[in-house]
Coordinates of C-alpha atoms and ligand atoms in Angstrom, one line a residue:
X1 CA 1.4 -47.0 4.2
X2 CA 1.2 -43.2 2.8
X3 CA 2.4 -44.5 -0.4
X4 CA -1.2 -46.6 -0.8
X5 CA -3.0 -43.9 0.8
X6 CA -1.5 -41.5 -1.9
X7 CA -1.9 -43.9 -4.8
X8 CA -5.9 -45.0 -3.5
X9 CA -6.9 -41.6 -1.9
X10 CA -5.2 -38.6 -3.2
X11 CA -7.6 -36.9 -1.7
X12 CA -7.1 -37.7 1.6
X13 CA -3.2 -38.0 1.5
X14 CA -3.3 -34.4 0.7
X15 CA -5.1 -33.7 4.1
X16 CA -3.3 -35.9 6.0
X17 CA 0.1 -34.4 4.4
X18 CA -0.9 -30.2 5.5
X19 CA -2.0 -31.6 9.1
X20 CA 1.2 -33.1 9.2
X21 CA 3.0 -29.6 7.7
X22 CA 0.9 -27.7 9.8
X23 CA 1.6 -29.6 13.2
X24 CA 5.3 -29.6 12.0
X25 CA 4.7 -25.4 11.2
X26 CA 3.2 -24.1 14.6
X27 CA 4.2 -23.9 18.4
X28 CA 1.5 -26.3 19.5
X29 CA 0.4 -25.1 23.2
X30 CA -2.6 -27.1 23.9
X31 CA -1.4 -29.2 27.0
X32 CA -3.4 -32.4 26.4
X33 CA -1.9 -32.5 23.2
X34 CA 1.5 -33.7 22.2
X35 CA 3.6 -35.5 19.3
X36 CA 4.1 -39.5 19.4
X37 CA 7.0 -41.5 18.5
X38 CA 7.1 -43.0 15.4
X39 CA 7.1 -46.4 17.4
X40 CA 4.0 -45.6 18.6
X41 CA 3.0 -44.3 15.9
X42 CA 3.6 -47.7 14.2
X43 CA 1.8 -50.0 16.4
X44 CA -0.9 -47.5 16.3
X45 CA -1.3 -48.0 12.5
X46 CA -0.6 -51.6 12.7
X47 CA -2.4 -54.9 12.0
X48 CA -3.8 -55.0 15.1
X49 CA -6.7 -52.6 14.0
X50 CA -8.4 -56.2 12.3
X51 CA -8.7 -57.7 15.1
X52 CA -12.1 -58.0 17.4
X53 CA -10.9 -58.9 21.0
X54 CA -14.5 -58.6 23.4
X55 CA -13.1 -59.9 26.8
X56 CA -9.8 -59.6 28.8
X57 CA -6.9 -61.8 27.9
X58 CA -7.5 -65.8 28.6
X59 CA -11.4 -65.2 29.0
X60 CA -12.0 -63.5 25.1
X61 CA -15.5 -64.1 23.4
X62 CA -14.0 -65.0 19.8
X63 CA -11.1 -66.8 18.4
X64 CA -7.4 -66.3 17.1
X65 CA -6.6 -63.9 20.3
X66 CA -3.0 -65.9 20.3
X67 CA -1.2 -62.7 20.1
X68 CA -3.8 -60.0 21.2
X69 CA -3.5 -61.8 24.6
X70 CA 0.1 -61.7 24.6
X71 CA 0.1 -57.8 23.5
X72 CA -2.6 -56.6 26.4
X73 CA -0.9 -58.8 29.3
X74 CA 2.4 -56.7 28.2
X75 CA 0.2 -53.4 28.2
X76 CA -1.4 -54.4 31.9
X77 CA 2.5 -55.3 33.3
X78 CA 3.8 -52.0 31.8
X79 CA 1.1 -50.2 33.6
X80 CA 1.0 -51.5 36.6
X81 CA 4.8 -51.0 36.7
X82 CA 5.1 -47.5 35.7
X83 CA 2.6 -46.3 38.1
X84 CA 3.2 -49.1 40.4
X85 CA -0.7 -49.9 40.6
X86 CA -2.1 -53.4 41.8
X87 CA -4.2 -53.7 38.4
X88 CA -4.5 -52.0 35.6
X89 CA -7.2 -51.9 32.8
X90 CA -6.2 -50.6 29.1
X91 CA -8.7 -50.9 27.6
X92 CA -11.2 -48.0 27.8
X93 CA -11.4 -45.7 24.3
X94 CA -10.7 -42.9 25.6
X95 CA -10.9 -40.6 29.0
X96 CA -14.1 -40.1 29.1
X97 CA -15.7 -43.5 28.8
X98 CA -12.4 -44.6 31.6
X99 CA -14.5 -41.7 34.3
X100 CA -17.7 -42.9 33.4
X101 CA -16.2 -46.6 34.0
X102 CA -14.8 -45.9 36.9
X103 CA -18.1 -43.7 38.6
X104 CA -20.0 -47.0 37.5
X105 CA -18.3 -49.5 39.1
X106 CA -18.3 -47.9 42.4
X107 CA -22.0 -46.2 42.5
X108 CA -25.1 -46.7 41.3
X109 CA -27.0 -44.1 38.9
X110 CA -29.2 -41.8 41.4
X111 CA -26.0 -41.5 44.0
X112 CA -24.0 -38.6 44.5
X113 CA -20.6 -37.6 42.7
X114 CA -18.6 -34.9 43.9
X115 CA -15.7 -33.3 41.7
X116 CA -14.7 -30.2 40.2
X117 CA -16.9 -28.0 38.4
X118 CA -16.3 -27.6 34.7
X119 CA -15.7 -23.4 34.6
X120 CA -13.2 -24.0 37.4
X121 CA -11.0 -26.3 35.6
X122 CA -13.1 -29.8 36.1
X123 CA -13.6 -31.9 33.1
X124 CA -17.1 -32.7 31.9
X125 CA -17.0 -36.0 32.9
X126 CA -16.6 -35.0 36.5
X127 CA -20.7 -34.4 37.0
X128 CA -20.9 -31.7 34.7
X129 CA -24.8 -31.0 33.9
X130 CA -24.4 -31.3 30.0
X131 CA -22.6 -34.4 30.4
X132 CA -24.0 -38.3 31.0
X133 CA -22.1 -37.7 34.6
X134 CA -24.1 -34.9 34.9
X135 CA -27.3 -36.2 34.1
X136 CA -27.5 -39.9 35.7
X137 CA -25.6 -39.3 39.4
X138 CA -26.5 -36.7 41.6
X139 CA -24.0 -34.2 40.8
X140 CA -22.3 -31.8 43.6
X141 CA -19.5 -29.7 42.2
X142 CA -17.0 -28.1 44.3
X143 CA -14.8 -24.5 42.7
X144 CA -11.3 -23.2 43.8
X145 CA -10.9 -20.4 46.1
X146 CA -11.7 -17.2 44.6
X147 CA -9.1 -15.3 45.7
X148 CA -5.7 -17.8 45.2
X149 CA -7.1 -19.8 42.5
X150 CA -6.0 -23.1 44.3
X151 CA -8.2 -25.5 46.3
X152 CA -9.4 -25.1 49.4
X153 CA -9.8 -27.9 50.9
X154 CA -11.4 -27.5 54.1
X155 CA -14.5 -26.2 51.8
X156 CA -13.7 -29.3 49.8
X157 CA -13.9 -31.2 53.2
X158 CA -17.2 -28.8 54.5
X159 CA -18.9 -29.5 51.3
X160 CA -18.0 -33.5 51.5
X161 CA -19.7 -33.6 55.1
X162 CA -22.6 -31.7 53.9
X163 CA -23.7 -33.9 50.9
X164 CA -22.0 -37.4 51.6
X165 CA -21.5 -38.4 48.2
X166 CA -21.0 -42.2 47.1
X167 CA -17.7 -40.7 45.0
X168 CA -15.4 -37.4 46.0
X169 CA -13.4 -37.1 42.3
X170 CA -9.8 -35.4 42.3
X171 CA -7.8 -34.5 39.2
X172 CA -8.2 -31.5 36.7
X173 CA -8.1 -30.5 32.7
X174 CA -7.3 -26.8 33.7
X175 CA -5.7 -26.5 37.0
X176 CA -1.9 -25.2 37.1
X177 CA -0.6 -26.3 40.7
X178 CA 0.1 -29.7 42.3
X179 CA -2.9 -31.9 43.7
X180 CA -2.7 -32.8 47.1
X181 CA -3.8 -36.4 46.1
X182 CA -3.9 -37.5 50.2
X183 CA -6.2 -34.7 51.2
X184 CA -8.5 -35.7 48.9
X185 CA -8.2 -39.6 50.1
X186 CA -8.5 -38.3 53.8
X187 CA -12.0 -36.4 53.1
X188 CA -13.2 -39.5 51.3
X189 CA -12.3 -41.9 54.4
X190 CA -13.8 -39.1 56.4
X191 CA -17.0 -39.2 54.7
X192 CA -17.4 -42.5 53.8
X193 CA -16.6 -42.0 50.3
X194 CA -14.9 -43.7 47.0
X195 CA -12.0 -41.4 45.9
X196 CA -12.0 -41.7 42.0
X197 CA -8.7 -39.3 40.8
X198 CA -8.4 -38.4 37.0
X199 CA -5.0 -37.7 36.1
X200 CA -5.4 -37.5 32.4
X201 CA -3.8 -34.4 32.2
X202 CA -0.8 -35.2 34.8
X203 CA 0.0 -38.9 34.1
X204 CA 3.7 -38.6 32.5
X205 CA 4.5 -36.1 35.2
X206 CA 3.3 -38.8 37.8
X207 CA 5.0 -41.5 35.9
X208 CA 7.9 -39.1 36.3
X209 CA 7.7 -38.7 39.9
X210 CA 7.7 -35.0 38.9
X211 CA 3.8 -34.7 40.9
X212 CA 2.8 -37.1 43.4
X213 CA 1.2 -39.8 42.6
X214 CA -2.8 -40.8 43.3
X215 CA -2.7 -44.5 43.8
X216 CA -1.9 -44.8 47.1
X217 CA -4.8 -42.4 48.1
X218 CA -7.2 -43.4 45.5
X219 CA -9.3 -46.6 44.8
X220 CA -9.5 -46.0 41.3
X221 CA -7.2 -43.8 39.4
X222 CA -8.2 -42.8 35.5
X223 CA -6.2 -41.7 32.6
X224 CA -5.6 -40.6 29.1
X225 CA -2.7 -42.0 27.6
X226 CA -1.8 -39.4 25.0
X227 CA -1.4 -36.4 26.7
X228 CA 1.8 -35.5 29.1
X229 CA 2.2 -39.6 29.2
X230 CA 2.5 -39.2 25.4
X231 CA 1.0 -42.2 24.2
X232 CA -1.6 -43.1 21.6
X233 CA -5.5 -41.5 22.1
X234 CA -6.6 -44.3 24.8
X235 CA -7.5 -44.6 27.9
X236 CA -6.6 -46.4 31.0
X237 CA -7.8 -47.6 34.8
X238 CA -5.8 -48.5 37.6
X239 CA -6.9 -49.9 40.9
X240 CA -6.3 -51.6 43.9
X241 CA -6.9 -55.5 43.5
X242 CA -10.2 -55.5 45.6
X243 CA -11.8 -53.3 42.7
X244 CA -10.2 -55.2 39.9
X245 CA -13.4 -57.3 38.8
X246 CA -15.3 -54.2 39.4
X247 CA -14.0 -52.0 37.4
X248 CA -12.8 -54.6 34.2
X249 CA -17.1 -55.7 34.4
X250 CA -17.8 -52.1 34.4
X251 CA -15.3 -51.4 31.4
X252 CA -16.7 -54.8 29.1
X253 CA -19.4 -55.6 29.0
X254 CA -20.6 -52.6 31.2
X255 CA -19.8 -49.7 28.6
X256 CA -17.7 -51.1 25.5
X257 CA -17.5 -54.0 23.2
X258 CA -14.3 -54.8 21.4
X259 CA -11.0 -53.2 22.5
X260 CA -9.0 -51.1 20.4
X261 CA -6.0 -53.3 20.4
X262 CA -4.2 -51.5 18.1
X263 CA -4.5 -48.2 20.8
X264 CA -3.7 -51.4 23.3
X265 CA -0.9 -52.5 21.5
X266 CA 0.4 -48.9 21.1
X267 CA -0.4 -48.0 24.5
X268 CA 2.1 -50.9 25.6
X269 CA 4.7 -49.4 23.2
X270 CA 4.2 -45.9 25.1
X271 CA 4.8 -47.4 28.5
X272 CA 8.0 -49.0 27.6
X273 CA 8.7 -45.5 26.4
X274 CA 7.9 -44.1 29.6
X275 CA 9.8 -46.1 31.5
X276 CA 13.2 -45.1 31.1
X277 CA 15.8 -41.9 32.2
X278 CA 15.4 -39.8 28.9
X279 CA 11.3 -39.5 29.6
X280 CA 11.7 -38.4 33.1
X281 CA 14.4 -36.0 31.8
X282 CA 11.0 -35.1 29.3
X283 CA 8.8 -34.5 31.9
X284 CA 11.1 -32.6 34.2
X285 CA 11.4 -30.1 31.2
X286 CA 7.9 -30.0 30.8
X287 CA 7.5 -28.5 34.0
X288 CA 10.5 -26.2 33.5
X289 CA 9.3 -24.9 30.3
X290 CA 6.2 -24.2 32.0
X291 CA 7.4 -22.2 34.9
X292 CA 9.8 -20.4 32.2
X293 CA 7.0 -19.2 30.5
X294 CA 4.7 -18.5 33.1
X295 CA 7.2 -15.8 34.4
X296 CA 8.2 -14.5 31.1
X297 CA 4.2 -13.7 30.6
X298 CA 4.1 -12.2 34.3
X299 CA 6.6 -9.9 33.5
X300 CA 4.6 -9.0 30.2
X301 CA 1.7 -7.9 32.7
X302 CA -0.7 -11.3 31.8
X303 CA -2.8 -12.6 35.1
X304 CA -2.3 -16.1 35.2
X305 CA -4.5 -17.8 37.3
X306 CA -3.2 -19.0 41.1
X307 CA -0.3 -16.7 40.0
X308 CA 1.3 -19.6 38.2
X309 CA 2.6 -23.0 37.7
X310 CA 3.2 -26.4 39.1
X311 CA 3.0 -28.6 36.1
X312 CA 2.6 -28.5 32.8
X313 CA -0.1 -25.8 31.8
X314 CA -0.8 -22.2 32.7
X315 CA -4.1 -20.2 32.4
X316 CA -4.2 -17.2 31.5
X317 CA -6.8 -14.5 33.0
X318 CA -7.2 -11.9 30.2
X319 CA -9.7 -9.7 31.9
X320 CA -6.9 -7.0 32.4
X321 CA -5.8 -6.8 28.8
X322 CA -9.1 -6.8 27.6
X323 CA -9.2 -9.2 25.1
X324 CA -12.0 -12.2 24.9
X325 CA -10.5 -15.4 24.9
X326 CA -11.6 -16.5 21.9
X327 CA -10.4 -13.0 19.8
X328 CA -6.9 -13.8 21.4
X329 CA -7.1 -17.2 20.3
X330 CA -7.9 -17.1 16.9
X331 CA -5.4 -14.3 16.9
X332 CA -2.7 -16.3 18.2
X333 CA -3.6 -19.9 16.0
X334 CA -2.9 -17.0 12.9
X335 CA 0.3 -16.1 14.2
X336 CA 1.1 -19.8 14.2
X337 CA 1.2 -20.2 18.0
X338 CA -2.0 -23.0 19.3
X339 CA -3.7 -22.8 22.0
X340 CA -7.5 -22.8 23.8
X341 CA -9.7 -20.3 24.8
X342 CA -11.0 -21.6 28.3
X343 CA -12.8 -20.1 31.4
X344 CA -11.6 -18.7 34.3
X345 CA -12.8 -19.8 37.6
X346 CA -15.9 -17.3 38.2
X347 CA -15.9 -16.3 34.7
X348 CA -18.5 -13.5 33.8
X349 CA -17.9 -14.5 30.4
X350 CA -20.4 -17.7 28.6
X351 CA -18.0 -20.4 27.8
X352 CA -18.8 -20.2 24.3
X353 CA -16.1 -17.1 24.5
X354 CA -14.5 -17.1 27.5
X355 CA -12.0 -14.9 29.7
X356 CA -8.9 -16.9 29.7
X357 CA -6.8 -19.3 27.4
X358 CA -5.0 -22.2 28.4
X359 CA -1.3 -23.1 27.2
X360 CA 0.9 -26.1 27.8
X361 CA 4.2 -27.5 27.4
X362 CA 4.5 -31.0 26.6
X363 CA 4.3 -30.6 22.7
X364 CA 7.1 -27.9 22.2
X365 CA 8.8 -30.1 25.1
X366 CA 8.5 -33.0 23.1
X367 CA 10.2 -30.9 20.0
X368 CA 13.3 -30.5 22.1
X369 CA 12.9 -26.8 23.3
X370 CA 13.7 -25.1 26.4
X371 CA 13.3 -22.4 28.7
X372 CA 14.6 -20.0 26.8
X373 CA 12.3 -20.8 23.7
X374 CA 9.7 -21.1 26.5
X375 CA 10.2 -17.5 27.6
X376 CA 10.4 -16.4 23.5
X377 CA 7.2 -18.4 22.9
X378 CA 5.8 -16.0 26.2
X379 CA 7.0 -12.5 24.4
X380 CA 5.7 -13.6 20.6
X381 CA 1.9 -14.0 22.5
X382 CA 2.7 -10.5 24.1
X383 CA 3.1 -9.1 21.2
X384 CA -0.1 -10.9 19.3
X385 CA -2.2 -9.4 22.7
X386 CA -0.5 -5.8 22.0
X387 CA -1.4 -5.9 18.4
X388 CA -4.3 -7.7 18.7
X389 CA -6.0 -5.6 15.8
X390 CA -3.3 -5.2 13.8
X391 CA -3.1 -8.4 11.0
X392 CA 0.8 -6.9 10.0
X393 CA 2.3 -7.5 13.7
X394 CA 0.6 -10.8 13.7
X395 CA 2.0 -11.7 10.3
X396 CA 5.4 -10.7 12.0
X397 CA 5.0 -12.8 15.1
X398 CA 3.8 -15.8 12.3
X399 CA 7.0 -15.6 10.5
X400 CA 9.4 -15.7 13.9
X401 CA 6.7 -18.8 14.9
X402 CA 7.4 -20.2 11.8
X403 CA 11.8 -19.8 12.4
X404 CA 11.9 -21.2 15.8
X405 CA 9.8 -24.5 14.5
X406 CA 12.3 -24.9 11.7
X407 CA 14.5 -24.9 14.6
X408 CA 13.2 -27.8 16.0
X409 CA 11.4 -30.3 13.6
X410 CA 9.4 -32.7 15.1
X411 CA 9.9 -36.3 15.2
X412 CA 10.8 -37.4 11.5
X413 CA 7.3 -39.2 10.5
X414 CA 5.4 -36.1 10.8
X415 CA 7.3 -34.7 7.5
X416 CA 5.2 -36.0 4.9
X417 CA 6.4 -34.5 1.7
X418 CA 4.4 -33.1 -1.2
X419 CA 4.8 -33.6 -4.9
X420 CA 7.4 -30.4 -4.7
X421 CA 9.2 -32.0 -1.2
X422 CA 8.4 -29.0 0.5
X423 CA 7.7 -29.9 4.4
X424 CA 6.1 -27.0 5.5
X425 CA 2.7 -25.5 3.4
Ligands
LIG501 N1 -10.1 -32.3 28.7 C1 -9.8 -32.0 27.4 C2 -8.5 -31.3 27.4 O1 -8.0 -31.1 28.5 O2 -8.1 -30.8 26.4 C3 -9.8 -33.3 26.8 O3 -11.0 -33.9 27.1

């Protein structure tokens, strides 16, 4: 494949080759990002991208769908085993089209949504204003406490009673401690309510058993599949049976033609992946890494938001060290270590630059490093945020980055070499 890229498009071998050195050079932290296997990899970049499949597998719209059918009816078993779900849809793009799928088969535009509010760790999909969500439902947006950083849900439960929405939405994209999924499908029972729960961020850690899982409480549970669940960029919905027609209508023809059956077909490969000892050993070190470095940047004197960690990210509150997110940011991404500026909950700061940025584990996880990386990792961004103006300490931390990815290469198809085979630019 990359030697006819390279022969057709130099140009764009080149690219592809220093995104591949620089993912391979630098201690990737952004949590909803991580590194595939080269088997997903593979179906991801296989012949299934030429193929149009409008429709779901038996009932398809045009021809030749002897294999494509075969492929998603594997995908929808895997997924329904793995997270042990009466039906599963895989074909949504991507996360947000899966929310939007999801709000749409339950409600009607004009009804109220309630989920977490973007600044406080909700996703935009969840009824932020900016967002379609936002804009066509009703859109009631509930915030963590102020004081532990963690939800409380007897506000969540106030707020419910008060507004009745149509859907209460659970699940997070910056929110470091475990969800109690059955609260939140109690308060929707109490109000009358659908309970729509988003676990993009979370789903390898459910699949894991590592955080409990939303299906029992939820009538329809969304996904990404390429974040902790390591997959390829896709999306996913899961249901009980008596939504099933619901929400597939809502997915095609509702909001997208033609699945993506190469994401489908790689999104199948992922599962199988997911389904065996060596991921939940994965995913348990996920959340150790985490915790590792959470306490390693406590003891450097970094707020982190609810004091901590349950999962797989951490968000840190830089107010005390002075430092705007996005300074520390840019900062760190030079001294080879990748993360997101994000806000805090009750930020004084615009988004745009925030007070906090957000790290996560699965990437380096993925690369085969452990807690004590994780805590070294913690004490090279201590040392970016105590020499945040100084370009020669930063250089420093860059070069010690740079050792401990030698250290531990990523999987083997990210090293695409140049015309000198050198791997890392
Ligand atoms: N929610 C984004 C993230 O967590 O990075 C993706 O949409």
């Amino acid at each position: 494949m990359l030697t006819a890229l390279e022969q057709y498009d130099p140009q764009i071998y080149e690219l592809v080759r220093q995104e591949g050195a620089r993912q391979s050079a630098c201690v990737r932290l952004i949590p909803s990002e991580n590194y595939v296997s080269r088997a997903v990899m593979q179906a991801s970049g296989s012949c299934l991208t030429n193929k149009y499949s409008e429709g779901y597998p038996g009932k398809r719209y045009y021809e030749g769908q002897q294999v494509t059918d075969l492929i998603e009816v594997v995908a929808q078993q895997r997924a329904r085993k793995v997270f042990k779900a009466e039906h599963a849809n895989v074909q949504p793009y991507s996360g947000s089209v899966a929310n939007l799928a999801a709000y749409l088969a339950l409600a009607q535009p004009g009804d109220t949504i309630m989920g977490l509010a973007l600044p406080h760790g909700g996703h935009l999909t969840h009824g932020w204003k900016v967002s379609v969500t936002g804009k066509i439902f009703k859109s009631m947006q509930y915030g963590v406490s102020p004081s532990t950083g963690r939800f409380d849900y007897d506000q969540i439960r106030d707020l419910a009673k008060k507004n009745r929405p149509t859907i209460i939405i659970s699940g997070c994209t910056a929110y470091p401690r475990e969800i109690d999924f059955d609260i939140f499908g109690q308060i929707a029972k109490e109000v009358g309510a659908y309970h729509v729960s988003d676990i993009a961020h979370i789903s390898g850690l459910v699949v894991a058993g590592i955080h409990k899982s939303p299906v029992p409480y939820a009538d329809i549970v969304s996904t990404t599949t390429h974040k902790t669940l390591r997959g390829p960029r896709g999306g996913m919905l899961l249901c009980k049976a008596e939504y099933a027609e619901k929400v597939d209508k809502s997915v095609f023809p509702g909001l997208q033609g033609g699945p993506h059956m190469h994401t489908v077909t790689a999104i199948a490969v992922a599962l199988a992946e997911a389904d065996t000892p060596e991921f939940g050993e994965y995913a348990r070190q996920i959340v150790k890494n985490s915790k590792a470095m959470a306490e390693k940047l406590l003891e450097c004197g970094f707020n982190l938001v609810s004091g901590g960690t349950d999962n797989h990210l951490i968000l840190i509150d830089l107010r005390n060290k002075n430092i705007p997110g996005k300074k520390f940011a840019k900062a760190l991404d030079r001294a080879r270590i990748v993360a997101n500026y994000n806000t805090v909950p009750n930020d004084p700061a615009p988004p745009a630059n925030p007070s906090g940025l957000r790290l996560g584990t699965p990437a380096i996880t993925t690369r085969g490093m452990k807690e004590d990386q994780a805590r070294q990792i913690a004490s090279l961004i201590a040392s970016v945020a105590d020499n945040i103006d100084k370009e020669s300490a930063i250089e420093q931390v860059a070069k010690e980055a740079l050792l401990l990815c030698s250290q531990f290469p990523v999987p083997d198809h990210f090293i695409i070499p140049n015309k000198e085979n050198r791997i890392i630019s």
